[in-house]
Coordinates of C-alpha atoms and ligand atoms in Angstrom, one line a residue:
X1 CA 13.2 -34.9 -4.0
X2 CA 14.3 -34.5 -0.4
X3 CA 13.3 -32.5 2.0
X4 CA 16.1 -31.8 4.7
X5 CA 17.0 -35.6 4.0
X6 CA 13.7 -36.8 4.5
X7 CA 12.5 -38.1 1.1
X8 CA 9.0 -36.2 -0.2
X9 CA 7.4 -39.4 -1.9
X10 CA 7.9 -41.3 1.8
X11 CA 6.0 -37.9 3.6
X12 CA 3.2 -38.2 1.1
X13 CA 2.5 -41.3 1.8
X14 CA 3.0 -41.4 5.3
X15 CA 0.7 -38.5 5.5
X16 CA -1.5 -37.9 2.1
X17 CA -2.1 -35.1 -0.3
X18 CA -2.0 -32.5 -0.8
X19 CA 0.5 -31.7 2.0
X20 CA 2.2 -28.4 3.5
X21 CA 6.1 -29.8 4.6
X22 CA 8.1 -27.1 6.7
X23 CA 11.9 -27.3 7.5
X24 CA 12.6 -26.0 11.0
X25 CA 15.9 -25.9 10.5
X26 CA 15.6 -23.5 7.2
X27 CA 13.2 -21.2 9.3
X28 CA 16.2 -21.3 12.2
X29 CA 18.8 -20.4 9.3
X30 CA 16.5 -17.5 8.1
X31 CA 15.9 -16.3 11.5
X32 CA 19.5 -16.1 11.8
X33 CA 20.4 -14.4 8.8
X34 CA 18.1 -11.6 8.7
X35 CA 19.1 -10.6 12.7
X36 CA 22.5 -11.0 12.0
X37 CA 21.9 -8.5 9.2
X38 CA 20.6 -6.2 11.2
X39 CA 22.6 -6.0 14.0
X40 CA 24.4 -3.4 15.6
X41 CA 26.3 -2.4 18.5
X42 CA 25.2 1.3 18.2
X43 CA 21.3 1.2 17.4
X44 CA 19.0 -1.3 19.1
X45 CA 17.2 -2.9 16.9
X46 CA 14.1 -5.2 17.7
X47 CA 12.8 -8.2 15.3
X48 CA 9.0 -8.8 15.1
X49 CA 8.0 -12.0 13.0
X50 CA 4.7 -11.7 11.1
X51 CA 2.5 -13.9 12.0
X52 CA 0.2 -13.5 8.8
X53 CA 2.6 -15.4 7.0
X54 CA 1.9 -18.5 9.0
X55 CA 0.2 -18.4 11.9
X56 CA 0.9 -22.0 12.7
X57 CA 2.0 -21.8 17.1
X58 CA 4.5 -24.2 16.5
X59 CA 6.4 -21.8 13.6
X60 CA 5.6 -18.6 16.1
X61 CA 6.9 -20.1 19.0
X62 CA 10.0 -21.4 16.7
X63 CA 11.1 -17.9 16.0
X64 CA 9.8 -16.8 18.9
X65 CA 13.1 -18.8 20.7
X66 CA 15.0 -16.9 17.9
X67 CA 14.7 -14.3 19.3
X68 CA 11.8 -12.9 17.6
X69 CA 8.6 -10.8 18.9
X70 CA 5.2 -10.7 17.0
X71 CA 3.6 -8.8 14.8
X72 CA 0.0 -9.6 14.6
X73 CA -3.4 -7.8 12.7
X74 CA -6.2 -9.2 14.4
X75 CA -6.5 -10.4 18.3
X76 CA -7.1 -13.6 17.4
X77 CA -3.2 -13.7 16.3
X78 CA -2.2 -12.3 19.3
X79 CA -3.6 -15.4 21.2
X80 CA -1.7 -17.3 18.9
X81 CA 0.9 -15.8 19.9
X82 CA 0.5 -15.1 23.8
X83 CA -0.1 -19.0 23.5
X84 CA 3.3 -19.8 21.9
X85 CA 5.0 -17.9 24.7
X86 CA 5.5 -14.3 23.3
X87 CA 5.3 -11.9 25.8
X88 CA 2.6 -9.0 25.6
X89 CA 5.6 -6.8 25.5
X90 CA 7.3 -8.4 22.6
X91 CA 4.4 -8.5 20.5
X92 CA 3.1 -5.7 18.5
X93 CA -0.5 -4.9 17.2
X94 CA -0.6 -3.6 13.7
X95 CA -4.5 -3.7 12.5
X96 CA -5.8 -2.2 9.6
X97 CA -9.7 -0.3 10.5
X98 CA -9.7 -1.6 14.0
X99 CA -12.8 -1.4 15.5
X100 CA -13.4 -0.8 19.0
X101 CA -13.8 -4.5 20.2
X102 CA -10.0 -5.1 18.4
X103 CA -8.9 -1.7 20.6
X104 CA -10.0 -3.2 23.7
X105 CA -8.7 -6.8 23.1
X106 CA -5.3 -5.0 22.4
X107 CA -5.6 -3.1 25.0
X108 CA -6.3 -5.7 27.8
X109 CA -3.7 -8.1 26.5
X110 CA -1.2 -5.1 27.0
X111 CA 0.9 -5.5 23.4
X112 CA 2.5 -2.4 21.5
X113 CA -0.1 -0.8 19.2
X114 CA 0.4 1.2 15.9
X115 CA -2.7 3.0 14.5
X116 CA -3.7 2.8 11.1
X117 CA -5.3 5.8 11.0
X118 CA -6.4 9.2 13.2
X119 CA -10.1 7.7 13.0
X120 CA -8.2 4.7 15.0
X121 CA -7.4 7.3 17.3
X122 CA -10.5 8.5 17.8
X123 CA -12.0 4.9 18.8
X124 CA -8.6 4.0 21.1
X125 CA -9.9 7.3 23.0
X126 CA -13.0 6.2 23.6
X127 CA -11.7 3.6 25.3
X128 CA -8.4 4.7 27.0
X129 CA -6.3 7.6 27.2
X130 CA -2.9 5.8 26.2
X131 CA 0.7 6.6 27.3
X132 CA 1.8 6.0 24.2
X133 CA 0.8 6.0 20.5
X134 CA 2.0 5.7 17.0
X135 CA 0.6 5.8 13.9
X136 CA 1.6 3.7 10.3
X137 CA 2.5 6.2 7.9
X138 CA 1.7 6.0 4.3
X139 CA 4.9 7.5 2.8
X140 CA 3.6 8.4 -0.6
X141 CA 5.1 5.8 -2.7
X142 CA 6.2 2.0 -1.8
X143 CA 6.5 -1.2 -4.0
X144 CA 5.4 -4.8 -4.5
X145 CA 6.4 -8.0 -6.3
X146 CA 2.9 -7.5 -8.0
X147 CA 0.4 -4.6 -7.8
X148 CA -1.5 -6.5 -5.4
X149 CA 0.7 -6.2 -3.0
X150 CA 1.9 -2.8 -2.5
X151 CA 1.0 -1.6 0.7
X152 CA 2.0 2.1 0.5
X153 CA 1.5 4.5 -2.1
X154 CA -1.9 6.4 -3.3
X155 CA -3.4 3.3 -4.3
X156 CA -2.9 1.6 -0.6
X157 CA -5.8 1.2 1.7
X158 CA -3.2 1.2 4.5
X159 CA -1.6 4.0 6.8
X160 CA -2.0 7.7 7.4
X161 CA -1.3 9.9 4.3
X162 CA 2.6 11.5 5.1
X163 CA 0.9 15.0 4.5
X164 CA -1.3 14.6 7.0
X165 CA 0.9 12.2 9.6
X166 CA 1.2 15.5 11.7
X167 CA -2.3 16.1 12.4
X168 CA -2.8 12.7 13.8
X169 CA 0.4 13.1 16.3
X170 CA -1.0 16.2 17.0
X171 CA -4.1 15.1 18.3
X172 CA -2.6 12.3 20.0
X173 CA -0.4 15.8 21.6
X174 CA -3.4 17.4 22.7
X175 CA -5.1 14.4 24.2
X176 CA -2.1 14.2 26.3
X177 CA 0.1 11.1 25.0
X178 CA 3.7 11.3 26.1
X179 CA 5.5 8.9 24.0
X180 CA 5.4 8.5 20.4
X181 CA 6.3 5.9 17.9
X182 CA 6.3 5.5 14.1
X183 CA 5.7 2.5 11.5
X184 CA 5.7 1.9 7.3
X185 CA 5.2 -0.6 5.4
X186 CA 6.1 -0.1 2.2
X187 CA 5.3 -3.1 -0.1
X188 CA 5.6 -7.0 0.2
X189 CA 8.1 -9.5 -1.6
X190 CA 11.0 -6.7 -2.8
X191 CA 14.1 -8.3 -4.4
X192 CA 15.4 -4.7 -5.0
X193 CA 18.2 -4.4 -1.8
X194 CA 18.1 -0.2 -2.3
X195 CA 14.6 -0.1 -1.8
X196 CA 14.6 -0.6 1.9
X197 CA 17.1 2.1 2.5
X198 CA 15.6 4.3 0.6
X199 CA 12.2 4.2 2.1
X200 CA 13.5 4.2 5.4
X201 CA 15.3 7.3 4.6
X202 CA 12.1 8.7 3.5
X203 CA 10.4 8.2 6.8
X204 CA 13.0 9.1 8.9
X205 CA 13.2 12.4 6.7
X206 CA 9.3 12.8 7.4
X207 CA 9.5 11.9 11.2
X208 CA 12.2 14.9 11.0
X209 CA 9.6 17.4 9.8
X210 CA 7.2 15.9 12.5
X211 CA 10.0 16.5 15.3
X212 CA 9.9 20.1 14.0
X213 CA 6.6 21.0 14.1
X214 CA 5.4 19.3 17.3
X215 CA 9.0 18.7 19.9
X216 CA 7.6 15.1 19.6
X217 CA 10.6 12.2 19.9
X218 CA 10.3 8.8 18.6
X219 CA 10.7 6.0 20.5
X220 CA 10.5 3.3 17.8
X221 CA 10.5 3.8 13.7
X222 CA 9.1 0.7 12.6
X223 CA 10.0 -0.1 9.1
X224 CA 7.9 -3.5 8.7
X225 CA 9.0 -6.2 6.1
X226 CA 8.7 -6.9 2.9
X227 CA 12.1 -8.9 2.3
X228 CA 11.5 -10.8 -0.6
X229 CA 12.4 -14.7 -1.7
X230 CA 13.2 -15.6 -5.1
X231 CA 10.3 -17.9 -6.6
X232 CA 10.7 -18.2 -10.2
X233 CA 12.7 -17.2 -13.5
X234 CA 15.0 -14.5 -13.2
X235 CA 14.3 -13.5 -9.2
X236 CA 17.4 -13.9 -7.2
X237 CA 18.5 -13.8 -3.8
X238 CA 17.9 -10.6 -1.6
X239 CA 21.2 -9.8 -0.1
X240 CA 20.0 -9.0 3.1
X241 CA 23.6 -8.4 4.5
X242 CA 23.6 -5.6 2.4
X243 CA 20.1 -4.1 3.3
X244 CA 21.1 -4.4 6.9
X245 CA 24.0 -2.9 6.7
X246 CA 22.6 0.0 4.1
X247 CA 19.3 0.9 6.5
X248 CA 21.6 0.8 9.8
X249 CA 23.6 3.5 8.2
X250 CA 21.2 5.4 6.9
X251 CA 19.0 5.0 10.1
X252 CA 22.5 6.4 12.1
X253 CA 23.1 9.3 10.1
X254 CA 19.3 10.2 10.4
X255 CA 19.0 10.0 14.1
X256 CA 22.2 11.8 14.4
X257 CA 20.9 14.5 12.7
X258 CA 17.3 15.1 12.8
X259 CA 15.4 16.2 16.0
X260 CA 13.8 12.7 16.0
X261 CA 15.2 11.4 19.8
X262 CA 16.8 8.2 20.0
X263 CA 14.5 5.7 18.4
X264 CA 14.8 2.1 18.2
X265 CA 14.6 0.4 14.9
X266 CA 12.0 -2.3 14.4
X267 CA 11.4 -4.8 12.1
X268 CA 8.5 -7.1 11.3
X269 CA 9.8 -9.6 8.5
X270 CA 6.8 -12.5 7.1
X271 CA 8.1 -14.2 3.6
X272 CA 11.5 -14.2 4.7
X273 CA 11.5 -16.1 7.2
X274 CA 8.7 -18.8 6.3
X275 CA 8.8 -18.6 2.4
X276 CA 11.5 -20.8 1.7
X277 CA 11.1 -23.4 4.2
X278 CA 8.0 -24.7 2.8
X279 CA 7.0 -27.4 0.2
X280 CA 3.1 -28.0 -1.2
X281 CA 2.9 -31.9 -2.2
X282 CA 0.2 -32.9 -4.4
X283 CA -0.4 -35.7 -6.2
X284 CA -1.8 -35.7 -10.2
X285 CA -5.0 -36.8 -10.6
X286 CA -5.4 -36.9 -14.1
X287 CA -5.2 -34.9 -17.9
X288 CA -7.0 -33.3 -20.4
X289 CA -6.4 -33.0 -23.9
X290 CA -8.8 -29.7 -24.6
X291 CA -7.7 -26.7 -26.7
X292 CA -5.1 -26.6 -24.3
X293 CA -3.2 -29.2 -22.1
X294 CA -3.9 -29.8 -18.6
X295 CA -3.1 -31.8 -16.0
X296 CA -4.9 -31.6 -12.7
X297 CA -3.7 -31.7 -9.1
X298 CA -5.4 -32.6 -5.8
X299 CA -4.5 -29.1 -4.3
X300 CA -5.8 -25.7 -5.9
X301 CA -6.7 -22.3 -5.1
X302 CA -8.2 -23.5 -2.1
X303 CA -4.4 -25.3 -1.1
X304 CA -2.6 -21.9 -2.3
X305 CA -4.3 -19.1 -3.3
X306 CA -1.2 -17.0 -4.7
X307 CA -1.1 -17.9 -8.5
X308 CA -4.9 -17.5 -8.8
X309 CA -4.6 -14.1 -6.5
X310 CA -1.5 -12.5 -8.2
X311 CA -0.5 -15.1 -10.7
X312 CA 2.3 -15.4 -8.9
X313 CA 4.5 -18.6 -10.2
X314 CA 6.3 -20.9 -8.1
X315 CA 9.2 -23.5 -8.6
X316 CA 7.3 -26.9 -9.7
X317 CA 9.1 -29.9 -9.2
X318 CA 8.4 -33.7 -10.1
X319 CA 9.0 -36.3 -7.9
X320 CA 11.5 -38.6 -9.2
X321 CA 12.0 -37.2 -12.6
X322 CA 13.7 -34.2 -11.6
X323 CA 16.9 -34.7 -14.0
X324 CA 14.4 -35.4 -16.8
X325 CA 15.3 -33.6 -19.7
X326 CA 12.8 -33.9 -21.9
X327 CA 10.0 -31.2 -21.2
X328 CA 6.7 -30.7 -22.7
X329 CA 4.3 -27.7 -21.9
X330 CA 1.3 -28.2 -19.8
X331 CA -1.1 -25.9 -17.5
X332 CA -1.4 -27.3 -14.0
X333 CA -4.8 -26.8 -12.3
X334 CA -6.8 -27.7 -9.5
X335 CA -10.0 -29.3 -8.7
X336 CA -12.2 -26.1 -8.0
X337 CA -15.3 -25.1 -10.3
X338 CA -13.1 -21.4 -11.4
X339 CA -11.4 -20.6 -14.5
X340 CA -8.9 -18.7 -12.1
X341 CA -8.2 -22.1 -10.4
X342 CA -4.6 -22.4 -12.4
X343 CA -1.3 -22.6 -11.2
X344 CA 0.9 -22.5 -14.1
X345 CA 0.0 -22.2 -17.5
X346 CA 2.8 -23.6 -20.6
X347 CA 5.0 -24.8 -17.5
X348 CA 8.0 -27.1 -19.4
X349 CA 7.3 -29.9 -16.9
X350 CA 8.5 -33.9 -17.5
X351 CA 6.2 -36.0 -18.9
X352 CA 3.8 -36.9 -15.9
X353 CA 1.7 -39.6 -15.4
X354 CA -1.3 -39.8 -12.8
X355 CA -0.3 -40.3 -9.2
X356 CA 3.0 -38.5 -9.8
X357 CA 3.8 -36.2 -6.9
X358 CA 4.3 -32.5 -7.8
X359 CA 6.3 -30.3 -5.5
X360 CA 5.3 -26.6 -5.5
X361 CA 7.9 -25.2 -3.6
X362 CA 7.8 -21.6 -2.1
X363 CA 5.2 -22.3 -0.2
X364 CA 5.6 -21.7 3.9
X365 CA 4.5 -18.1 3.8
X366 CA 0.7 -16.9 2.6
X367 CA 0.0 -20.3 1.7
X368 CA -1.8 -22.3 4.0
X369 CA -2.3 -19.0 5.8
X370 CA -4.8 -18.2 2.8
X371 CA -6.4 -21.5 2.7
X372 CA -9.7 -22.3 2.3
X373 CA -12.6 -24.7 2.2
X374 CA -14.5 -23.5 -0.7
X375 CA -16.1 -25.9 -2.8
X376 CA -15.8 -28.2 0.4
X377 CA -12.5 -28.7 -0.6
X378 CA -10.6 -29.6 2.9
X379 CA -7.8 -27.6 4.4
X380 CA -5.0 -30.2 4.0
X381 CA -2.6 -31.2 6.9
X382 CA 0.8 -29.7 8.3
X383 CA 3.7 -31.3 8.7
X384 CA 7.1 -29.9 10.6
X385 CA 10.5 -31.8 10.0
X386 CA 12.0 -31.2 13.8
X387 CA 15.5 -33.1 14.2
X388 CA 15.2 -35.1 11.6
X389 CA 11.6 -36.3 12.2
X390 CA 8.5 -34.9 10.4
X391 CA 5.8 -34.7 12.8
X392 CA 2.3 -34.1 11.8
X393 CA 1.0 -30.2 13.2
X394 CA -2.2 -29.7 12.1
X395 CA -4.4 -33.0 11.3
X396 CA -6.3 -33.2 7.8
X397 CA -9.5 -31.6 8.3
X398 CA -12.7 -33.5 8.4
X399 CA -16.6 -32.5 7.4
X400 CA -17.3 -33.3 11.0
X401 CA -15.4 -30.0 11.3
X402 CA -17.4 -28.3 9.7
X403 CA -20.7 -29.8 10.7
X404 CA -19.8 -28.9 14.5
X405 CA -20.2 -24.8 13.3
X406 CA -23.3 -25.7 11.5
X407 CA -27.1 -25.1 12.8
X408 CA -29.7 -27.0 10.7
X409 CA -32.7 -25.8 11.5
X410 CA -35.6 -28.0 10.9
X411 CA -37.4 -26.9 6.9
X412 CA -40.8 -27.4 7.2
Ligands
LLP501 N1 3.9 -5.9 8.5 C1 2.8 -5.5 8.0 C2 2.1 -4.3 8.6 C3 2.3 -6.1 6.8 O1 1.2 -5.6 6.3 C4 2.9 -7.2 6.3 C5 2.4 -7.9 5.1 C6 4.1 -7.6 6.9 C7 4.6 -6.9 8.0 C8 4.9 -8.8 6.4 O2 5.4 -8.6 5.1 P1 6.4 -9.6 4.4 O3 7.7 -9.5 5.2 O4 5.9 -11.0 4.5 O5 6.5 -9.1 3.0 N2 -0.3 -12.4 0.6 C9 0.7 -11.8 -0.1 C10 1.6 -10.9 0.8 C11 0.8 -9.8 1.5 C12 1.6 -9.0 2.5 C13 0.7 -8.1 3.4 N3 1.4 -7.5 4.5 C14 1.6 -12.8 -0.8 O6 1.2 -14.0 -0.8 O7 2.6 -12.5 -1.5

């Protein structure tokens, strides 16, 4: 297999396994795509990239010369970010419980801000009486490629409940804010293009009622992300020409006719823009012939967390024998000491032998993102392929990593 003509058996030599790979040039294509979808010569419209997805500064400060802003959830992202160039103004805070030390870094780094809840209110007064403020909304209902991640709705932890979105603007009122914004986010990984307008229409329909009640304008409606990719069997390809064009119209005909003011329309897109453009190489290490067949890999749940999290299935692809016909059934696993440590069980895979090079593609958003060291498994290294070149981004880590954190204090 190739990866933007650099061959993936070369790269995992040159650089070991297991192995995240990212194509610049698909994250520049993406990047392009999903603005040109949502452009309009009527409605300004401002991209944020979610830096969740991967927080890697080299991948921010990519789509950063896109044209894109940040969205970040904790102020450790918005270093990342501040440190990959974005300006304070083009990055915007969206935090989930923050507590007061998260308020004041936010505050003295000077980004945009959207409140999770009116108890976030509370603490942000404690600490400054803001110009502006706006609130995420929880618009009663949203959707998710799994359960998991469905970040609206009555089962979400996230956002203000719609019924009582009013109460928390009104408070921010009568502590005397001026200028008002509004944000959703309303699921993660949709393939289904009406969605988007649909839930946008919502909001903008429950901003109206807000309007109404209070003579509050918006200056932004943020409507987050949750474009999806296609990963495995039947998931296709999100026509995102059609959501933009779908959500400009309905965000028009809203703003032309509710009391709302002239908001902007923001975005903050993760998975689409990362998802595609990564590759997890990992090498086989051996089988097992137990009730069932396995065969185990070098990365695991510690590499990529998804499949044990949400048993979500990526592409798999063998190195060399991709035009192998003949397939036989086999779980893939990793090296960790949990039953959940499985990415793909029955998978019709060529026959593989050990040392064979498994491609798990899919991989550039919420996976090394969600990496971890249990077991003392190692985070693997990065690799970007710039111009033609791949160039290492984030060295293997080392014990001597983690022994620098560690304080050993004498047992007597
Ligand atoms: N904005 C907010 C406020 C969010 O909570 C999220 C994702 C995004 C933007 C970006 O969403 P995206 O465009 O990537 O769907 N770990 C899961 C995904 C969790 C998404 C959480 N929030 C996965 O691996 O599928």
């Amino acid at each position: 297999m190739q990866i933007n003509r650099l061959d993936a058996g070369e790269l995992a030599k040159k650089f070991g396994t297991p192995l995240y790979v990212y194509d610049f040039e698909r994250i520049k294509d993406n990047a392009r795509r999903l603005k040109s979808a949502f452009y309009s010569d009527e409605i300004k419209t401002a991209l944020f990239y979610s830096v969740k997805a991967n927080s890697h500064p080299a991948v921010v400060h990519l789509l950063k010369e896109c044209g894109y802003g940040c969205d970040c959830v904790s102020p450790n992202e918005i270093e990342i970010a501040l440190k990959a160039g974005v300006k304070p103004s083009d990055i915007i805070y969206v935090g989930n419980y923050e507590s007061l030390e998260d308020l004041n870094a936010v505050v003295r780094a000077g980004t945009k801000l959207v409140l999770d809840d009116i108890n976030s209110l509370d603490r942000l007064l404690r600490i400054t009486r803001p110009e502006m403020v706006s609130f995420r909304i929880n618009p009663g209902k949203g959707q998710g490629k799994y359960e998991q991640i469905n970040t609206a709705g009555i089962k979400a932890k996230f956002g203000v409940p719609h019924e009582k979105a009013w109460l928390a603007y009104e408070k921010a009122l009568k502590a005397g804010v001026k200028r008002f914004g509004a944000h959703m986010m309303a699921g993660s990984g949709i393939l289904e293009e009406e969605h988007f307008p649909r839930m946008l229409e919502l909001l903008l329909d429950i901003l109206g009622q807000i309007s109404q009640k209070l003579g509050i304008t918006f200056e932004f409606v943020d409507m987050g992300g949750g474009f999806g990719i296609p990963y495995y069997g039947d998931d296709h390809d999100l026509d995102i020409q059609q959501v933009g064009s779908e959500c400009l119209k309905v965000f028009k005909n809203k703003i032309d006719s509710l009391p709302i003011g002239k908001p902007a329309l923001h975005l903050e897109p993760g998975r689409y823009l990362v998802g595609d453009a990564g590759y997890l190489l990992t090498r086989v290490i051996g089988f097992k012939e137990s009730y069932q067949n396995f065969a185990g890999l070098d990365a695991g749940f510690n590499t990529l967390i998804r499949s044990a999290l949400y048993k979500a299935q990526h592409p798999i692809i063998v190195h060399n024998k991709e035009n192998e016909t003949e397939l036989f059934p086999i779980n893939l696993c990793g090296q960790i000491c949990e039953n959940t440590d499985i990415f793909t069980v029955g998978r019709p895979l060529p026959k593989l032998t050990e040392g064979d090079l498994v491609i798990i593609t899919q991989t550039g958003a919420y996976g090394y993102a969600m990496s971890m060291t249990y077991n003392h498994r190692l985070r693997p290294s990065e690799v970007a392929i710039i111009n033609g070149q791949a160039v290492e981004i984030t060295r293997r880590e080392v014990m001597s990593d983690y022994w620098n954190r560690i304080k050993y204090p004498k047992v007597q």
